[in-house]
Amino acid sequence: MIKVVKKIPELKEIIKEWKKEGYSIGLVPTMGYLHEGHKSLIDKAVSENDKVIVSDFVNPIQFGPTEDLATYPRDLEKDSILCENAGADIIFNPEPEEMYNDNFSSFVDMNTLTKGLCGKTRPTHFRGVCTVLAKLFNITSPDKAYFGQKDAQQLAVVTHMVEDLNFNLEIVGCPIIREEDGLAKSSRNTYLSDEERKAALILSKSLKEGKALIENGEKDAKKVIDLIKSLINTEPLAKIDYIEIVSWPTLEPIETIDQKILCAMAVYIGKTRLIDNVIL
Ligand code: PAF
């Protein structure tokens, strides 16, 4: 069975031995409840590194006060099987007190990239993400760390943080993994009722239409956003948080589509907030 490590000193000791042997280390940071999307990250990490650590930690400081920290799905046993089958070496599954002791008071924050998109409705989210990732990078000293493009803003933010703070590792972005019908894989999909699961398809469907419009030559970002909005509004269970087109990876709002762009959305289906995007 794959080794589950709960304590930071124990993990550091193992990593010290790995480094002595000259092994390369890949880190896949997750909040657990692993699915095919995570598996694709672990597969890539396994193919590119001698040793792979999957962190499995529901990070309390990236949740806002009214968000789903308490109900976030957890299943360490199932995660262990997936990690083992994928060929990972260690699951790092600390308790919150192991990561944030009573004296904890240092945070990593970012002035750019974190204010728009998800940052608008989740103002403290990226501070929590950057802080936990800085800790995980320091604890595990990976050569490479793997992130899904589904959280495109997170991918841009962490890439920027690594550059700003001179972390000695490479950030590897990996494509979105979707269900057969197009819904982007997410641990939060488990919150959806059958009816909501069907309704959630409107995210990927509308994005696809937006993408087609751009590929057919539409340069006006507003027209693309309006089309996507009108499609989403046909779904009674959907409520738009945001739909935006921004430059990639600088995340600046744009009016004319004449460069690499991220078209991103967050939409509530019932009470569940889902995100999806396309980079073009
Ligand atoms: O994408 C996630 O699951 C989390 O934001 C991460 C990167 C593991 C940090 O807690």
PDB file of C-alpha atoms and ligand atoms in Angstrom:
ATOM      1  CA  MET A   1       0.000   0.000   0.000  1.00  0.00           C
ATOM      2  CA  ILE A   2       1.223   3.531  -0.752  1.00  0.00           C
ATOM      3  CA  LYS A   3       2.848   5.348   2.163  1.00  0.00           C
ATOM      4  CA  VAL A   4       0.692   8.055   3.762  1.00  0.00           C
ATOM      5  CA  VAL A   5       2.785  10.653   5.595  1.00  0.00           C
ATOM      6  CA  LYS A   6       1.041  12.943   8.092  1.00  0.00           C
ATOM      7  CA  LYS A   7       3.986  14.824   9.631  1.00  0.00           C
ATOM      8  CA  ILE A   8       6.240  17.438   8.028  1.00  0.00           C
ATOM      9  CA  PRO A   9       9.533  16.267   9.657  1.00  0.00           C
ATOM     10  CA  GLU A  10       8.944  12.695   8.481  1.00  0.00           C
ATOM     11  CA  LEU A  11       8.336  13.853   4.916  1.00  0.00           C
ATOM     12  CA  LYS A  12      11.421  16.099   4.982  1.00  0.00           C
ATOM     13  CA  GLU A  13      13.535  13.165   6.172  1.00  0.00           C
ATOM     14  CA  ILE A  14      12.351  10.973   3.276  1.00  0.00           C
ATOM     15  CA  ILE A  15      13.001  13.775   0.802  1.00  0.00           C
ATOM     16  CA  LYS A  16      16.515  14.298   2.205  1.00  0.00           C
ATOM     17  CA  GLU A  17      17.266  10.633   1.438  1.00  0.00           C
ATOM     18  CA  TRP A  18      15.773  10.936  -2.059  1.00  0.00           C
ATOM     19  CA  LYS A  19      17.885  14.023  -2.754  1.00  0.00           C
ATOM     20  CA  LYS A  20      21.024  12.178  -1.574  1.00  0.00           C
ATOM     21  CA  GLU A  21      20.258   9.486  -4.151  1.00  0.00           C
ATOM     22  CA  GLY A  22      19.881  12.184  -6.803  1.00  0.00           C
ATOM     23  CA  TYR A  23      16.204  11.429  -7.463  1.00  0.00           C
ATOM     24  CA  SER A  24      14.047  14.024  -9.185  1.00  0.00           C
ATOM     25  CA  ILE A  25      10.811  14.836  -7.357  1.00  0.00           C
ATOM     26  CA  GLY A  26       7.405  15.695  -8.770  1.00  0.00           C
ATOM     27  CA  LEU A  27       4.703  17.240  -6.577  1.00  0.00           C
ATOM     28  CA  VAL A  28       0.992  17.056  -7.344  1.00  0.00           C
ATOM     29  CA  PRO A  29      -0.807  19.393  -4.908  1.00  0.00           C
ATOM     30  CA  THR A  30      -4.458  18.397  -4.377  1.00  0.00           C
ATOM     31  CA  MET A  31      -7.259  18.728  -1.873  1.00  0.00           C
ATOM     32  CA  GLY A  32      -8.076  15.049  -2.280  1.00  0.00           C
ATOM     33  CA  TYR A  33     -11.266  13.343  -3.457  1.00  0.00           C
ATOM     34  CA  LEU A  34      -9.204  12.502  -6.493  1.00  0.00           C
ATOM     35  CA  HIS A  35     -10.685  11.974  -9.953  1.00  0.00           C
ATOM     36  CA  GLU A  36      -9.449  11.452 -13.515  1.00  0.00           C
ATOM     37  CA  GLY A  37      -8.299  15.066 -13.699  1.00  0.00           C
ATOM     38  CA  HIS A  38      -5.941  14.551 -10.752  1.00  0.00           C
ATOM     39  CA  LYS A  39      -4.923  11.186 -12.178  1.00  0.00           C
ATOM     40  CA  SER A  40      -3.782  12.856 -15.394  1.00  0.00           C
ATOM     41  CA  LEU A  41      -1.518  15.134 -13.313  1.00  0.00           C
ATOM     42  CA  ILE A  42      -0.125  12.181 -11.345  1.00  0.00           C
ATOM     43  CA  ASP A  43       0.433  10.205 -14.570  1.00  0.00           C
ATOM     44  CA  LYS A  44       2.412  13.095 -16.030  1.00  0.00           C
ATOM     45  CA  ALA A  45       4.383  13.540 -12.818  1.00  0.00           C
ATOM     46  CA  VAL A  46       5.202   9.816 -12.716  1.00  0.00           C
ATOM     47  CA  SER A  47       6.365   9.897 -16.337  1.00  0.00           C
ATOM     48  CA  GLU A  48       8.686  12.849 -15.701  1.00  0.00           C
ATOM     49  CA  ASN A  49      10.158  12.226 -12.208  1.00  0.00           C
ATOM     50  CA  ASP A  50      11.881   9.496 -10.185  1.00  0.00           C
ATOM     51  CA  LYS A  51       9.634  10.097  -7.167  1.00  0.00           C
ATOM     52  CA  VAL A  52       6.139  11.569  -6.924  1.00  0.00           C
ATOM     53  CA  ILE A  53       4.406  13.085  -3.904  1.00  0.00           C
ATOM     54  CA  VAL A  54       0.680  13.773  -3.971  1.00  0.00           C
ATOM     55  CA  SER A  55      -0.363  16.228  -1.294  1.00  0.00           C
ATOM     56  CA  ASP A  56      -3.914  15.557  -0.125  1.00  0.00           C
ATOM     57  CA  PHE A  57      -4.889  18.452   2.098  1.00  0.00           C
ATOM     58  CA  VAL A  58      -8.124  20.422   2.287  1.00  0.00           C
ATOM     59  CA  ASN A  59      -6.508  23.788   2.910  1.00  0.00           C
ATOM     60  CA  PRO A  60      -8.740  25.714   5.335  1.00  0.00           C
ATOM     61  CA  ILE A  61      -7.228  29.130   4.635  1.00  0.00           C
ATOM     62  CA  GLN A  62      -8.287  29.185   0.984  1.00  0.00           C
ATOM     63  CA  PHE A  63     -11.989  28.898   1.867  1.00  0.00           C
ATOM     64  CA  GLY A  64     -14.081  31.976   2.624  1.00  0.00           C
ATOM     65  CA  PRO A  65     -16.289  32.055   5.750  1.00  0.00           C
ATOM     66  CA  THR A  66     -19.455  31.078   3.842  1.00  0.00           C
ATOM     67  CA  GLU A  67     -17.798  28.486   1.589  1.00  0.00           C
ATOM     68  CA  ASP A  68     -17.842  24.679   1.653  1.00  0.00           C
ATOM     69  CA  LEU A  69     -14.825  23.855   3.889  1.00  0.00           C
ATOM     70  CA  ALA A  70     -16.876  21.685   6.269  1.00  0.00           C
ATOM     71  CA  THR A  71     -18.635  19.743   3.519  1.00  0.00           C
ATOM     72  CA  TYR A  72     -15.731  19.467   1.057  1.00  0.00           C
ATOM     73  CA  PRO A  73     -15.669  15.757   0.089  1.00  0.00           C
ATOM     74  CA  ARG A  74     -12.901  13.598   1.555  1.00  0.00           C
ATOM     75  CA  ASP A  75     -11.948   9.945   0.930  1.00  0.00           C
ATOM     76  CA  LEU A  76      -8.328   9.157   1.791  1.00  0.00           C
ATOM     77  CA  GLU A  77      -8.765   5.431   1.222  1.00  0.00           C
ATOM     78  CA  LYS A  78     -10.025   5.868  -2.335  1.00  0.00           C
ATOM     79  CA  ASP A  79      -7.342   8.509  -2.966  1.00  0.00           C
ATOM     80  CA  SER A  80      -4.650   6.087  -1.748  1.00  0.00           C
ATOM     81  CA  ILE A  81      -5.775   3.439  -4.224  1.00  0.00           C
ATOM     82  CA  LEU A  82      -5.799   5.900  -7.115  1.00  0.00           C
ATOM     83  CA  CYS A  83      -2.325   7.211  -6.186  1.00  0.00           C
ATOM     84  CA  GLU A  84      -0.905   3.744  -5.752  1.00  0.00           C
ATOM     85  CA  ASN A  85      -2.311   2.536  -9.092  1.00  0.00           C
ATOM     86  CA  ALA A  86      -0.955   5.629 -10.814  1.00  0.00           C
ATOM     87  CA  GLY A  87       2.533   4.912  -9.446  1.00  0.00           C
ATOM     88  CA  ALA A  88       2.920   7.781  -6.961  1.00  0.00           C
ATOM     89  CA  ASP A  89       5.300   7.172  -4.031  1.00  0.00           C
ATOM     90  CA  ILE A  90       3.819   9.130  -1.139  1.00  0.00           C
ATOM     91  CA  ILE A  91       0.591  10.816  -0.122  1.00  0.00           C
ATOM     92  CA  PHE A  92       1.182  13.773   2.157  1.00  0.00           C
ATOM     93  CA  ASN A  93      -1.980  14.130   4.254  1.00  0.00           C
ATOM     94  CA  PRO A  94      -1.303  16.484   7.163  1.00  0.00           C
ATOM     95  CA  GLU A  95      -3.883  17.609   9.688  1.00  0.00           C
ATOM     96  CA  PRO A  96      -4.619  21.359   9.529  1.00  0.00           C
ATOM     97  CA  GLU A  97      -2.703  21.882  12.832  1.00  0.00           C
ATOM     98  CA  GLU A  98       0.384  20.315  11.276  1.00  0.00           C
ATOM     99  CA  MET A  99       0.367  22.960   8.524  1.00  0.00           C
ATOM    100  CA  TYR A 100      -0.886  25.895  10.611  1.00  0.00           C
ATOM    101  CA  ASN A 101       0.133  25.822  14.240  1.00  0.00           C
ATOM    102  CA  ASP A 102      -1.178  28.316  16.804  1.00  0.00           C
ATOM    103  CA  ASN A 103       1.686  30.704  16.064  1.00  0.00           C
ATOM    104  CA  PHE A 104       1.117  30.730  12.331  1.00  0.00           C
ATOM    105  CA  SER A 105       1.089  34.305  11.009  1.00  0.00           C
ATOM    106  CA  SER A 106       2.912  34.539   7.664  1.00  0.00           C
ATOM    107  CA  PHE A 107       1.073  34.646   4.359  1.00  0.00           C
ATOM    108  CA  VAL A 108       1.973  34.924   0.686  1.00  0.00           C
ATOM    109  CA  ASP A 109      -0.164  37.419  -1.177  1.00  0.00           C
ATOM    110  CA  MET A 110      -0.113  38.811  -4.700  1.00  0.00           C
ATOM    111  CA  ASN A 111      -1.094  42.247  -5.963  1.00  0.00           C
ATOM    112  CA  THR A 112      -1.737  41.358  -9.582  1.00  0.00           C
ATOM    113  CA  LEU A 113      -3.643  38.401 -11.081  1.00  0.00           C
ATOM    114  CA  THR A 114      -5.713  37.690  -7.969  1.00  0.00           C
ATOM    115  CA  LYS A 115      -8.203  40.566  -7.978  1.00  0.00           C
ATOM    116  CA  GLY A 116     -10.323  39.650 -11.015  1.00  0.00           C
ATOM    117  CA  LEU A 117     -12.156  36.471 -12.090  1.00  0.00           C
ATOM    118  CA  CYS A 118     -12.511  34.140  -9.050  1.00  0.00           C
ATOM    119  CA  GLY A 119     -10.700  36.691  -6.860  1.00  0.00           C
ATOM    120  CA  LYS A 120     -13.680  39.060  -7.103  1.00  0.00           C
ATOM    121  CA  THR A 121     -16.061  36.750  -5.251  1.00  0.00           C
ATOM    122  CA  ARG A 122     -13.321  34.896  -3.350  1.00  0.00           C
ATOM    123  CA  PRO A 123     -11.135  37.796  -2.100  1.00  0.00           C
ATOM    124  CA  THR A 124      -8.963  35.736   0.284  1.00  0.00           C
ATOM    125  CA  HIS A 125      -8.813  32.564  -1.804  1.00  0.00           C
ATOM    126  CA  PHE A 126      -5.526  33.085  -3.642  1.00  0.00           C
ATOM    127  CA  ARG A 127      -3.743  34.279  -0.512  1.00  0.00           C
ATOM    128  CA  GLY A 128      -4.653  30.900   0.980  1.00  0.00           C
ATOM    129  CA  VAL A 129      -3.598  29.040  -2.160  1.00  0.00           C
ATOM    130  CA  CYS A 130      -0.256  30.889  -2.488  1.00  0.00           C
ATOM    131  CA  THR A 131       0.508  30.390   1.205  1.00  0.00           C
ATOM    132  CA  VAL A 132      -0.163  26.659   1.245  1.00  0.00           C
ATOM    133  CA  LEU A 133       1.740  26.163  -2.016  1.00  0.00           C
ATOM    134  CA  ALA A 134       4.740  28.118  -0.705  1.00  0.00           C
ATOM    135  CA  LYS A 135       4.711  25.826   2.324  1.00  0.00           C
ATOM    136  CA  LEU A 136       4.322  22.669   0.212  1.00  0.00           C
ATOM    137  CA  PHE A 137       7.153  23.769  -2.108  1.00  0.00           C
ATOM    138  CA  ASN A 138       9.425  24.415   0.886  1.00  0.00           C
ATOM    139  CA  ILE A 139       8.507  21.125   2.565  1.00  0.00           C
ATOM    140  CA  THR A 140       8.877  18.931  -0.528  1.00  0.00           C
ATOM    141  CA  SER A 141      11.552  20.766  -2.616  1.00  0.00           C
ATOM    142  CA  PRO A 142      10.108  19.409  -5.868  1.00  0.00           C
ATOM    143  CA  ASP A 143      11.758  19.760  -9.264  1.00  0.00           C
ATOM    144  CA  LYS A 144       8.339  20.093 -10.874  1.00  0.00           C
ATOM    145  CA  ALA A 145       4.815  20.736  -9.611  1.00  0.00           C
ATOM    146  CA  TYR A 146       1.703  19.879 -11.620  1.00  0.00           C
ATOM    147  CA  PHE A 147      -1.501  21.917 -11.930  1.00  0.00           C
ATOM    148  CA  GLY A 148      -4.642  21.509 -14.019  1.00  0.00           C
ATOM    149  CA  GLN A 149      -5.730  24.201 -16.449  1.00  0.00           C
ATOM    150  CA  LYS A 150      -9.258  23.897 -15.087  1.00  0.00           C
ATOM    151  CA  ASP A 151      -8.162  26.320 -12.362  1.00  0.00           C
ATOM    152  CA  ALA A 152      -6.581  28.551 -14.994  1.00  0.00           C
ATOM    153  CA  GLN A 153      -6.283  31.579 -12.714  1.00  0.00           C
ATOM    154  CA  GLN A 154      -4.581  29.428 -10.084  1.00  0.00           C
ATOM    155  CA  LEU A 155      -2.146  28.155 -12.747  1.00  0.00           C
ATOM    156  CA  ALA A 156      -1.295  31.745 -13.771  1.00  0.00           C
ATOM    157  CA  VAL A 157      -0.985  32.832 -10.121  1.00  0.00           C
ATOM    158  CA  VAL A 158       1.288  29.985  -9.028  1.00  0.00           C
ATOM    159  CA  THR A 159       3.503  30.374 -12.111  1.00  0.00           C
ATOM    160  CA  HIS A 160       3.883  34.066 -11.284  1.00  0.00           C
ATOM    161  CA  MET A 161       4.535  33.384  -7.594  1.00  0.00           C
ATOM    162  CA  VAL A 162       7.306  30.906  -8.397  1.00  0.00           C
ATOM    163  CA  GLU A 163       8.944  33.504 -10.634  1.00  0.00           C
ATOM    164  CA  ASP A 164       8.517  36.386  -8.156  1.00  0.00           C
ATOM    165  CA  LEU A 165       9.820  34.466  -5.151  1.00  0.00           C
ATOM    166  CA  ASN A 166      12.544  32.491  -6.984  1.00  0.00           C
ATOM    167  CA  PHE A 167      11.253  29.071  -6.035  1.00  0.00           C
ATOM    168  CA  ASN A 168      13.554  26.550  -7.607  1.00  0.00           C
ATOM    169  CA  LEU A 169      10.996  24.488  -9.502  1.00  0.00           C
ATOM    170  CA  GLU A 170       9.099  24.273 -12.745  1.00  0.00           C
ATOM    171  CA  ILE A 171       5.317  24.640 -12.868  1.00  0.00           C
ATOM    172  CA  VAL A 172       3.719  22.250 -15.339  1.00  0.00           C
ATOM    173  CA  GLY A 173       0.209  23.069 -16.579  1.00  0.00           C
ATOM    174  CA  CYS A 174      -1.949  20.153 -17.763  1.00  0.00           C
ATOM    175  CA  PRO A 175      -5.108  20.116 -19.914  1.00  0.00           C
ATOM    176  CA  ILE A 176      -8.654  20.009 -18.529  1.00  0.00           C
ATOM    177  CA  ILE A 177     -10.053  16.487 -18.256  1.00  0.00           C
ATOM    178  CA  ARG A 178     -13.759  16.225 -19.064  1.00  0.00           C
ATOM    179  CA  GLU A 179     -16.553  13.712 -18.630  1.00  0.00           C
ATOM    180  CA  GLU A 180     -17.695  12.147 -21.909  1.00  0.00           C
ATOM    181  CA  ASP A 181     -20.522  14.682 -22.188  1.00  0.00           C
ATOM    182  CA  GLY A 182     -18.144  17.633 -21.712  1.00  0.00           C
ATOM    183  CA  LEU A 183     -18.499  18.527 -18.008  1.00  0.00           C
ATOM    184  CA  ALA A 184     -15.073  19.424 -16.598  1.00  0.00           C
ATOM    185  CA  LYS A 185     -14.066  16.924 -13.892  1.00  0.00           C
ATOM    186  CA  SER A 186     -14.202  18.426 -10.414  1.00  0.00           C
ATOM    187  CA  SER A 187     -14.428  17.106  -6.866  1.00  0.00           C
ATOM    188  CA  ARG A 188     -17.364  19.493  -6.429  1.00  0.00           C
ATOM    189  CA  ASN A 189     -19.390  17.713  -9.160  1.00  0.00           C
ATOM    190  CA  THR A 190     -20.296  15.271  -6.415  1.00  0.00           C
ATOM    191  CA  TYR A 191     -22.565  17.970  -4.884  1.00  0.00           C
ATOM    192  CA  LEU A 192     -24.816  17.949  -7.978  1.00  0.00           C
ATOM    193  CA  SER A 193     -28.215  16.209  -8.002  1.00  0.00           C
ATOM    194  CA  ASP A 194     -29.149  14.331 -11.193  1.00  0.00           C
ATOM    195  CA  GLU A 195     -31.090  17.309 -12.441  1.00  0.00           C
ATOM    196  CA  GLU A 196     -28.239  19.698 -11.623  1.00  0.00           C
ATOM    197  CA  ARG A 197     -25.704  17.361 -13.241  1.00  0.00           C
ATOM    198  CA  LYS A 198     -27.657  17.690 -16.524  1.00  0.00           C
ATOM    199  CA  ALA A 199     -27.961  21.447 -16.100  1.00  0.00           C
ATOM    200  CA  ALA A 200     -24.197  21.746 -15.462  1.00  0.00           C
ATOM    201  CA  LEU A 201     -23.553  20.816 -19.084  1.00  0.00           C
ATOM    202  CA  ILE A 202     -24.450  24.381 -20.017  1.00  0.00           C
ATOM    203  CA  LEU A 203     -20.961  25.495 -18.932  1.00  0.00           C
ATOM    204  CA  SER A 204     -18.994  23.409 -21.432  1.00  0.00           C
ATOM    205  CA  LYS A 205     -21.676  23.743 -24.132  1.00  0.00           C
ATOM    206  CA  SER A 206     -21.713  27.536 -23.991  1.00  0.00           C
ATOM    207  CA  LEU A 207     -17.907  27.702 -23.875  1.00  0.00           C
ATOM    208  CA  LYS A 208     -17.783  25.540 -26.978  1.00  0.00           C
ATOM    209  CA  GLU A 209     -20.121  27.943 -28.787  1.00  0.00           C
ATOM    210  CA  GLY A 210     -18.029  30.913 -27.665  1.00  0.00           C
ATOM    211  CA  LYS A 211     -14.871  29.199 -28.870  1.00  0.00           C
ATOM    212  CA  ALA A 212     -16.473  28.472 -32.256  1.00  0.00           C
ATOM    213  CA  LEU A 213     -17.499  32.126 -32.613  1.00  0.00           C
ATOM    214  CA  ILE A 214     -13.912  33.248 -31.946  1.00  0.00           C
ATOM    215  CA  GLU A 215     -12.507  30.625 -34.303  1.00  0.00           C
ATOM    216  CA  ASN A 216     -14.875  31.924 -36.980  1.00  0.00           C
ATOM    217  CA  GLY A 217     -13.221  35.329 -36.700  1.00  0.00           C
ATOM    218  CA  GLU A 218     -15.177  37.251 -34.034  1.00  0.00           C
ATOM    219  CA  LYS A 219     -12.788  39.754 -32.441  1.00  0.00           C
ATOM    220  CA  ASP A 220     -15.200  41.590 -30.150  1.00  0.00           C
ATOM    221  CA  ALA A 221     -14.873  40.052 -26.685  1.00  0.00           C
ATOM    222  CA  LYS A 222     -18.212  41.524 -25.574  1.00  0.00           C
ATOM    223  CA  LYS A 223     -20.084  39.769 -28.395  1.00  0.00           C
ATOM    224  CA  VAL A 224     -18.568  36.429 -27.395  1.00  0.00           C
ATOM    225  CA  ILE A 225     -19.395  36.999 -23.726  1.00  0.00           C
ATOM    226  CA  ASP A 226     -22.957  38.042 -24.632  1.00  0.00           C
ATOM    227  CA  LEU A 227     -23.466  34.833 -26.617  1.00  0.00           C
ATOM    228  CA  ILE A 228     -22.177  32.688 -23.730  1.00  0.00           C
ATOM    229  CA  LYS A 229     -24.325  34.616 -21.224  1.00  0.00           C
ATOM    230  CA  SER A 230     -27.464  34.214 -23.329  1.00  0.00           C
ATOM    231  CA  LEU A 231     -26.876  30.456 -23.587  1.00  0.00           C
ATOM    232  CA  ILE A 232     -26.292  30.076 -19.860  1.00  0.00           C
ATOM    233  CA  ASN A 233     -29.408  32.100 -19.109  1.00  0.00           C
ATOM    234  CA  THR A 234     -31.492  29.501 -20.976  1.00  0.00           C
ATOM    235  CA  GLU A 235     -30.742  27.096 -18.114  1.00  0.00           C
ATOM    236  CA  PRO A 236     -33.092  27.800 -15.174  1.00  0.00           C
ATOM    237  CA  LEU A 237     -30.797  26.185 -12.549  1.00  0.00           C
ATOM    238  CA  ALA A 238     -27.765  28.260 -13.611  1.00  0.00           C
ATOM    239  CA  LYS A 239     -26.748  31.591 -12.089  1.00  0.00           C
ATOM    240  CA  ILE A 240     -23.717  33.378 -13.520  1.00  0.00           C
ATOM    241  CA  ASP A 241     -20.971  34.501 -11.134  1.00  0.00           C
ATOM    242  CA  TYR A 242     -18.754  35.772 -13.953  1.00  0.00           C
ATOM    243  CA  ILE A 243     -17.938  35.214 -17.607  1.00  0.00           C
ATOM    244  CA  GLU A 244     -14.822  37.016 -18.768  1.00  0.00           C
ATOM    245  CA  ILE A 245     -12.317  37.129 -21.563  1.00  0.00           C
ATOM    246  CA  VAL A 246      -8.836  38.205 -20.419  1.00  0.00           C
ATOM    247  CA  SER A 247      -5.301  38.051 -21.768  1.00  0.00           C
ATOM    248  CA  TRP A 248      -3.426  34.826 -21.001  1.00  0.00           C
ATOM    249  CA  PRO A 249      -1.435  34.456 -18.775  1.00  0.00           C
ATOM    250  CA  THR A 250      -1.520  38.106 -17.632  1.00  0.00           C
ATOM    251  CA  LEU A 251      -5.281  38.081 -16.943  1.00  0.00           C
ATOM    252  CA  GLU A 252      -5.860  41.694 -18.102  1.00  0.00           C
ATOM    253  CA  PRO A 253      -9.401  42.506 -19.280  1.00  0.00           C
ATOM    254  CA  ILE A 254      -9.468  42.860 -23.077  1.00  0.00           C
ATOM    255  CA  GLU A 255     -11.963  44.242 -25.578  1.00  0.00           C
ATOM    256  CA  THR A 256     -10.428  42.976 -28.811  1.00  0.00           C
ATOM    257  CA  ILE A 257      -9.407  39.388 -29.267  1.00  0.00           C
ATOM    258  CA  ASP A 258      -6.020  39.799 -30.958  1.00  0.00           C
ATOM    259  CA  GLN A 259      -3.750  37.787 -28.632  1.00  0.00           C
ATOM    260  CA  LYS A 260      -3.733  34.619 -26.545  1.00  0.00           C
ATOM    261  CA  ILE A 261      -6.854  34.726 -24.374  1.00  0.00           C
ATOM    262  CA  LEU A 262      -8.498  32.958 -21.494  1.00  0.00           C
ATOM    263  CA  CYS A 263     -12.275  32.770 -21.647  1.00  0.00           C
ATOM    264  CA  ALA A 264     -13.292  31.787 -18.124  1.00  0.00           C
ATOM    265  CA  MET A 265     -16.523  31.396 -16.214  1.00  0.00           C
ATOM    266  CA  ALA A 266     -17.876  30.600 -12.772  1.00  0.00           C
ATOM    267  CA  VAL A 267     -21.526  29.580 -12.682  1.00  0.00           C
ATOM    268  CA  TYR A 268     -23.688  28.406  -9.825  1.00  0.00           C
ATOM    269  CA  ILE A 269     -25.744  25.323 -10.578  1.00  0.00           C
ATOM    270  CA  GLY A 270     -28.125  25.336  -7.661  1.00  0.00           C
ATOM    271  CA  LYS A 271     -25.816  25.974  -4.693  1.00  0.00           C
ATOM    272  CA  THR A 272     -22.708  24.516  -6.347  1.00  0.00           C
ATOM    273  CA  ARG A 273     -20.219  26.931  -7.880  1.00  0.00           C
ATOM    274  CA  LEU A 274     -18.536  25.418 -10.935  1.00  0.00           C
ATOM    275  CA  ILE A 275     -15.724  26.831 -13.065  1.00  0.00           C
ATOM    276  CA  ASP A 276     -14.662  26.126 -16.616  1.00  0.00           C
ATOM    277  CA  ASN A 277     -12.564  27.817 -19.270  1.00  0.00           C
ATOM    278  CA  VAL A 278     -10.823  27.658 -22.585  1.00  0.00           C
ATOM    279  CA  ILE A 279      -7.468  29.140 -23.610  1.00  0.00           C
ATOM    280  CA  LEU A 280      -7.211  30.205 -27.258  1.00  0.00           C
TER     281      LEU A 280
HETATM  282  O1  PAF B   1      -6.369  23.187  -6.813  1.00  0.00           O
HETATM  283  C1  PAF B   1      -6.425  22.757  -5.633  1.00  0.00           C
HETATM  284  O2  PAF B   1      -6.894  21.662  -5.383  1.00  0.00           O
HETATM  285  C2  PAF B   1      -5.900  23.623  -4.502  1.00  0.00           C
HETATM  286  O3  PAF B   1      -6.172  24.961  -4.731  1.00  0.00           O
HETATM  287  C3  PAF B   1      -4.399  23.411  -4.224  1.00  0.00           C
HETATM  288  C4  PAF B   1      -3.555  23.820  -5.411  1.00  0.00           C
HETATM  289  C5  PAF B   1      -4.139  21.957  -3.895  1.00  0.00           C
HETATM  290  C6  PAF B   1      -3.967  24.248  -3.019  1.00  0.00           C
HETATM  291  O4  PAF B   1      -4.653  23.893  -1.863  1.00  0.00           O
END
